[in-house]
Each structure stands twice: as C-alpha cells, then as structure tokens.
Coordinates of N, CA, C and O and ligand atoms in Angstrom, one line a residue:
M18 N 0.8 -1.2 0.0 CA 0.0 0.0 0.0 C 0.9 1.3 0.0 O 1.9 1.3 0.7
L19 N 0.5 2.2 -0.8 CA 1.2 3.5 -0.8 C 0.5 4.6 -0.1 O -0.7 4.7 -0.2
I20 N 1.3 5.3 0.7 CA 0.7 6.5 1.3 C 1.5 7.7 0.9 O 2.7 7.6 0.8
N21 N 0.9 8.8 0.9 CA 1.6 10.1 0.6 C 2.0 10.7 1.9 O 1.1 11.3 2.6
M22 N 3.3 10.7 2.2 CA 3.7 11.3 3.5 C 3.4 12.8 3.6 O 3.2 13.3 4.7
M23 N 3.3 13.4 2.4 CA 3.1 14.8 2.5 C 1.8 15.2 3.1 O 1.6 16.2 3.8
E24 N 0.8 14.2 3.0 CA -0.5 14.5 3.7 C -0.3 14.5 5.2 O -1.0 15.3 5.9
H25 N 0.5 13.7 5.7 CA 0.8 13.7 7.2 C 1.5 15.0 7.6 O 1.2 15.6 8.6
Y26 N 2.5 15.4 6.8 CA 3.2 16.6 7.1 C 2.2 17.8 7.1 O 2.3 18.7 8.0
V27 N 1.4 17.9 6.1 CA 0.5 19.0 5.9 C -0.5 19.0 7.1 O -0.8 20.0 7.7
D28 N -1.0 17.8 7.4 CA -2.0 17.7 8.6 C -1.4 18.2 9.8 O -2.0 19.0 10.5
E29 N -0.1 17.8 10.1 CA 0.5 18.2 11.4 C 0.8 19.7 11.4 O 0.5 20.4 12.3
K30 N 1.3 20.2 10.3 CA 1.7 21.6 10.2 C 0.5 22.5 10.3 O 0.4 23.5 10.9
L31 N -0.6 22.0 9.6 CA -1.8 22.8 9.6 C -2.4 22.9 11.0 O -2.8 24.0 11.4
S32 N -2.5 21.8 11.7 CA -3.1 22.0 13.0 C -2.3 22.7 14.0 O -2.7 23.4 14.8
E33 N -0.9 22.7 13.7 CA 0.0 23.4 14.5 C -0.2 24.9 14.3 O -0.4 25.7 15.2
R34 N -0.3 25.3 13.0 CA -0.4 26.7 12.6 C -1.8 27.3 12.9 O -1.9 28.5 13.2
L35 N -2.8 26.5 12.8 CA -4.1 27.0 12.9 C -4.4 27.4 14.4 O -5.4 28.2 14.6
K36 N -3.6 27.0 15.3 CA -3.8 27.4 16.7 C -3.6 28.9 16.8 O -4.2 29.5 17.7
N37 N -2.9 29.5 15.9 CA -2.6 30.9 16.0 C -3.6 31.8 15.1 O -3.4 33.0 15.0
Y38 N -4.5 31.1 14.5 CA -5.5 31.8 13.6 C -6.9 31.7 14.1 O -7.3 30.7 14.6
E39 N -7.6 32.8 13.8 CA -9.0 32.9 14.3 C -10.0 32.4 13.2 O -11.2 32.4 13.3
C40 N -9.4 31.9 12.1 CA -10.3 31.6 10.9 C -11.1 30.4 11.2 O -11.0 29.7 12.2
C41 N -12.1 30.1 10.3 CA -13.0 29.0 10.4 C -12.1 27.7 10.3 O -11.3 27.5 9.4
K42 N -12.4 26.7 11.2 CA -11.7 25.5 11.2 C -12.6 24.3 11.0 O -12.4 23.2 11.5
C43 N -13.7 24.5 10.3 CA -14.6 23.4 10.0 C -14.0 22.4 9.0 O -13.0 22.6 8.4
E44 N -14.8 21.3 8.8 CA -14.3 20.2 8.0 C -14.0 20.7 6.5 O -13.0 20.4 5.9
I45 N -15.0 21.5 6.0 CA -14.9 22.0 4.7 C -13.6 22.9 4.5 O -12.8 22.6 3.6
C46 N -13.4 23.8 5.4 CA -12.3 24.7 5.2 C -11.0 23.9 5.5 O -10.0 24.2 4.8
M47 N -11.0 23.0 6.4 CA -9.7 22.2 6.7 C -9.4 21.4 5.4 O -8.2 21.4 5.0
E48 N -10.4 20.8 4.8 CA -10.1 20.1 3.6 C -9.6 21.0 2.4 O -8.7 20.6 1.7
D49 N -10.2 22.1 2.3 CA -9.7 23.1 1.3 C -8.3 23.5 1.5 O -7.5 23.6 0.6
M50 N -8.0 23.7 2.8 CA -6.6 24.1 3.1 C -5.6 23.0 2.8 O -4.5 23.2 2.2
K51 N -6.0 21.8 3.2 CA -5.2 20.7 2.9 C -4.9 20.5 1.4 O -3.8 20.3 0.9
A52 N -6.0 20.6 0.6 CA -5.9 20.4 -0.8 C -5.0 21.5 -1.4 O -4.2 21.3 -2.3
Y53 N -5.2 22.7 -0.9 CA -4.5 23.9 -1.5 C -3.0 23.6 -1.2 O -2.1 23.8 -2.1
A54 N -2.6 23.3 0.0 CA -1.2 23.1 0.3 C -0.6 21.9 -0.4 O 0.5 21.9 -1.0
L55 N -1.4 20.8 -0.5 CA -0.9 19.6 -1.1 C -0.7 19.8 -2.6 O 0.3 19.2 -3.2
N56 N -1.5 20.6 -3.2 CA -1.3 20.9 -4.7 C -0.1 21.7 -5.0 O 0.4 21.7 -6.1
R57 N 0.5 22.3 -3.9 CA 1.7 23.1 -4.1 C 2.9 22.4 -3.6 O 4.0 23.0 -3.7
L58 N 2.8 21.2 -3.2 CA 3.9 20.4 -2.6 C 4.1 19.1 -3.4 O 3.1 18.6 -3.9
P59 N 5.3 18.7 -3.5 CA 5.6 17.4 -4.2 C 5.0 16.2 -3.4 O 5.1 16.3 -2.1
A60 N 4.4 15.3 -4.0 CA 4.0 14.1 -3.3 C 5.2 13.3 -2.8 O 6.3 13.4 -3.5
K61 N 5.1 12.6 -1.7 CA 6.2 11.9 -1.2 C 5.7 10.5 -0.7 O 5.2 10.4 0.4
Y62 N 5.7 9.6 -1.6 CA 5.1 8.3 -1.3 C 6.1 7.4 -0.6 O 7.3 7.3 -0.9
V63 N 5.5 6.6 0.3 CA 6.3 5.5 0.9 C 5.4 4.3 0.9 O 4.1 4.4 0.9
S64 N 6.0 3.1 0.7 CA 5.2 1.9 0.8 C 5.2 1.4 2.2 O 6.1 1.6 3.0
T65 N 4.0 0.8 2.6 CA 3.9 0.4 3.9 C 3.4 -1.1 3.9 O 2.7 -1.5 3.0
V66 N 3.8 -1.8 4.9 CA 3.3 -3.2 5.2 C 2.7 -3.1 6.5 O 3.0 -2.3 7.4
N67 N 1.7 -4.0 6.7 CA 1.0 -4.0 8.0 C 1.9 -3.7 9.2 O 2.8 -4.4 9.4
G68 N 1.5 -2.7 10.0 CA 2.2 -2.5 11.2 C 3.5 -1.7 11.1 O 3.9 -1.1 12.1
Q69 N 4.0 -1.6 9.9 CA 5.3 -0.9 9.8 C 5.1 0.6 9.5 O 6.1 1.3 9.5
I70 N 3.9 0.9 9.2 CA 3.7 2.3 8.8 C 4.1 3.3 9.9 O 4.7 4.3 9.5
F71 N 4.0 3.0 11.1 CA 4.2 4.0 12.2 C 5.7 4.3 12.3 O 6.1 5.5 12.4
T72 N 6.5 3.3 12.3 CA 8.0 3.6 12.4 C 8.4 4.3 11.1 O 9.2 5.2 11.2
R73 N 7.9 3.9 10.0 CA 8.3 4.6 8.8 C 7.9 6.1 8.9 O 8.7 7.0 8.5
I74 N 6.7 6.4 9.4 CA 6.3 7.8 9.5 C 7.2 8.6 10.4 O 7.7 9.6 10.1
N75 N 7.6 8.0 11.5 CA 8.5 8.7 12.5 C 9.8 8.9 11.8 O 10.4 10.0 12.0
Q76 N 10.3 8.0 11.1 CA 11.6 8.2 10.4 C 11.5 9.2 9.4 O 12.4 10.1 9.3
E77 N 10.5 9.1 8.6 CA 10.3 10.1 7.5 C 10.1 11.5 8.0 O 10.5 12.5 7.4
L78 N 9.5 11.6 9.2 CA 9.2 13.0 9.7 C 10.5 13.7 10.0 O 10.5 14.9 10.0
E79 N 11.6 13.0 10.3 CA 12.9 13.6 10.6 C 13.3 14.4 9.3 O 14.0 15.4 9.4
N80 N 12.9 13.9 8.2 CA 13.4 14.5 6.9 C 12.3 15.4 6.3 O 12.3 15.6 5.1
Q81 N 11.3 15.8 7.0 CA 10.2 16.5 6.4 C 10.7 17.8 5.8 O 11.6 18.5 6.3
P82 N 10.1 18.2 4.7 CA 10.4 19.4 4.0 C 10.0 20.6 4.8 O 8.8 20.8 5.1
G83 N 11.0 21.4 5.3 CA 10.7 22.4 6.2 C 10.1 23.7 5.6 O 8.9 23.9 5.8
V84 N 10.8 24.4 4.8 CA 10.4 25.8 4.4 C 9.2 25.7 3.5 O 8.2 26.5 3.6
D85 N 9.3 24.9 2.4 CA 8.2 24.8 1.5 C 6.9 24.4 2.1 O 5.9 25.0 1.8
L86 N 7.0 23.5 3.0 CA 5.8 23.1 3.8 C 5.2 24.2 4.6 O 4.0 24.5 4.5
E87 N 6.0 24.9 5.3 CA 5.6 26.0 6.1 C 4.9 27.0 5.2 O 3.8 27.5 5.6
I88 N 5.5 27.4 4.1 CA 4.9 28.4 3.2 C 3.6 28.0 2.6 O 2.6 28.7 2.6
A89 N 3.6 26.7 2.1 CA 2.4 26.2 1.5 C 1.2 26.2 2.5 O 0.1 26.6 2.2
V90 N 1.5 25.8 3.7 CA 0.4 25.8 4.8 C -0.1 27.2 5.1 O -1.3 27.4 5.2
L91 N 0.8 28.1 5.3 CA 0.4 29.5 5.6 C -0.4 30.1 4.5 O -1.4 30.8 4.7
Q92 N 0.1 29.8 3.3 CA -0.7 30.4 2.1 C -2.1 29.7 2.0 O -3.1 30.4 1.7
A93 N -2.1 28.5 2.4 CA -3.4 27.7 2.3 C -4.4 28.3 3.3 O -5.6 28.6 3.0
I94 N -3.9 28.6 4.5 CA -4.8 29.2 5.6 C -5.3 30.5 5.1 O -6.5 30.8 5.2
Q95 N -4.4 31.3 4.6 CA -4.7 32.7 4.1 C -5.7 32.6 3.0 O -6.8 33.3 3.1
F96 N -5.4 31.8 2.0 CA -6.3 31.7 0.8 C -7.7 31.3 1.2 O -8.7 31.9 0.8
V97 N -7.8 30.2 1.9 CA -9.1 29.6 2.2 C -9.9 30.4 3.2 O -11.1 30.6 3.1
S98 N -9.2 31.0 4.2 CA -10.0 31.8 5.2 C -10.5 33.1 4.5 O -11.5 33.7 5.0
E99 N -9.9 33.5 3.4 CA -10.5 34.7 2.7 C -11.6 34.3 1.7 O -12.3 35.1 1.1
R100 N -11.6 33.0 1.4 CA -12.6 32.5 0.3 C -13.4 31.3 0.8 O -13.4 30.3 0.2
K101 N -14.0 31.4 1.9 CA -14.8 30.3 2.5 C -15.8 29.9 1.5 O -16.5 30.7 0.8
R102 N -16.0 28.6 1.3 CA -16.9 28.0 0.4 C -18.3 27.9 0.9 O -19.3 27.6 0.3
H103 N -18.5 28.2 2.2 CA -19.8 28.2 2.9 C -20.1 29.5 3.6 O -19.2 30.3 3.7
S104 N -21.3 29.7 4.0 CA -21.6 31.0 4.6 C -21.5 30.9 6.1 O -21.4 29.8 6.7
Ligands
ZN26 ZN1 -15.4 26.6 7.4

C-alpha cells in the first residue's frame, strides 16, 4: 500500500499553525486548506506493510520538507480563510 507522506506533514503543520489563527476550522475549510497546500507540494510516497507504517512515518518525519511546507500551509490558511466556500 502506498501513502503520501506529504499528507501527514500537511496535517501536522496545519493543526499546529491553525492554533494561531481565528479563521474557520470546520471540515470543509480544513479540507480546502489541505488540498491547497498539497497541490503546491511534491507528493512523497512511501510503501507500507501491516504495522510498519508508524515507524516509517516517524523516520520520515525527521526529513520532512521544512520551508516549502511552512509556506504552503500558511498560504493555504490565508487563501481559504479569505474565500470560504460556505456561509
Ligand atoms: Zn469553514
């Protein structure tokens, strides 16, 4: 099974950064932010076997893309909070 590690990085960074923002944090906006950030970052696939996924994630997290991830997540928060898809 393949998973895109970038989704985990974006998830983590997004919830970390959103603590400092007053914007809407509903499911719709969170998904939009995630999609926005992920579309601007390279996919980073790892293969997983039953049970081994967690050690792989921890190892991979050591090498997570720092600056690009940070920028993409901040832009995503800004973009989506200014253009909410719901009222
Ligand atoms: Zn929302």
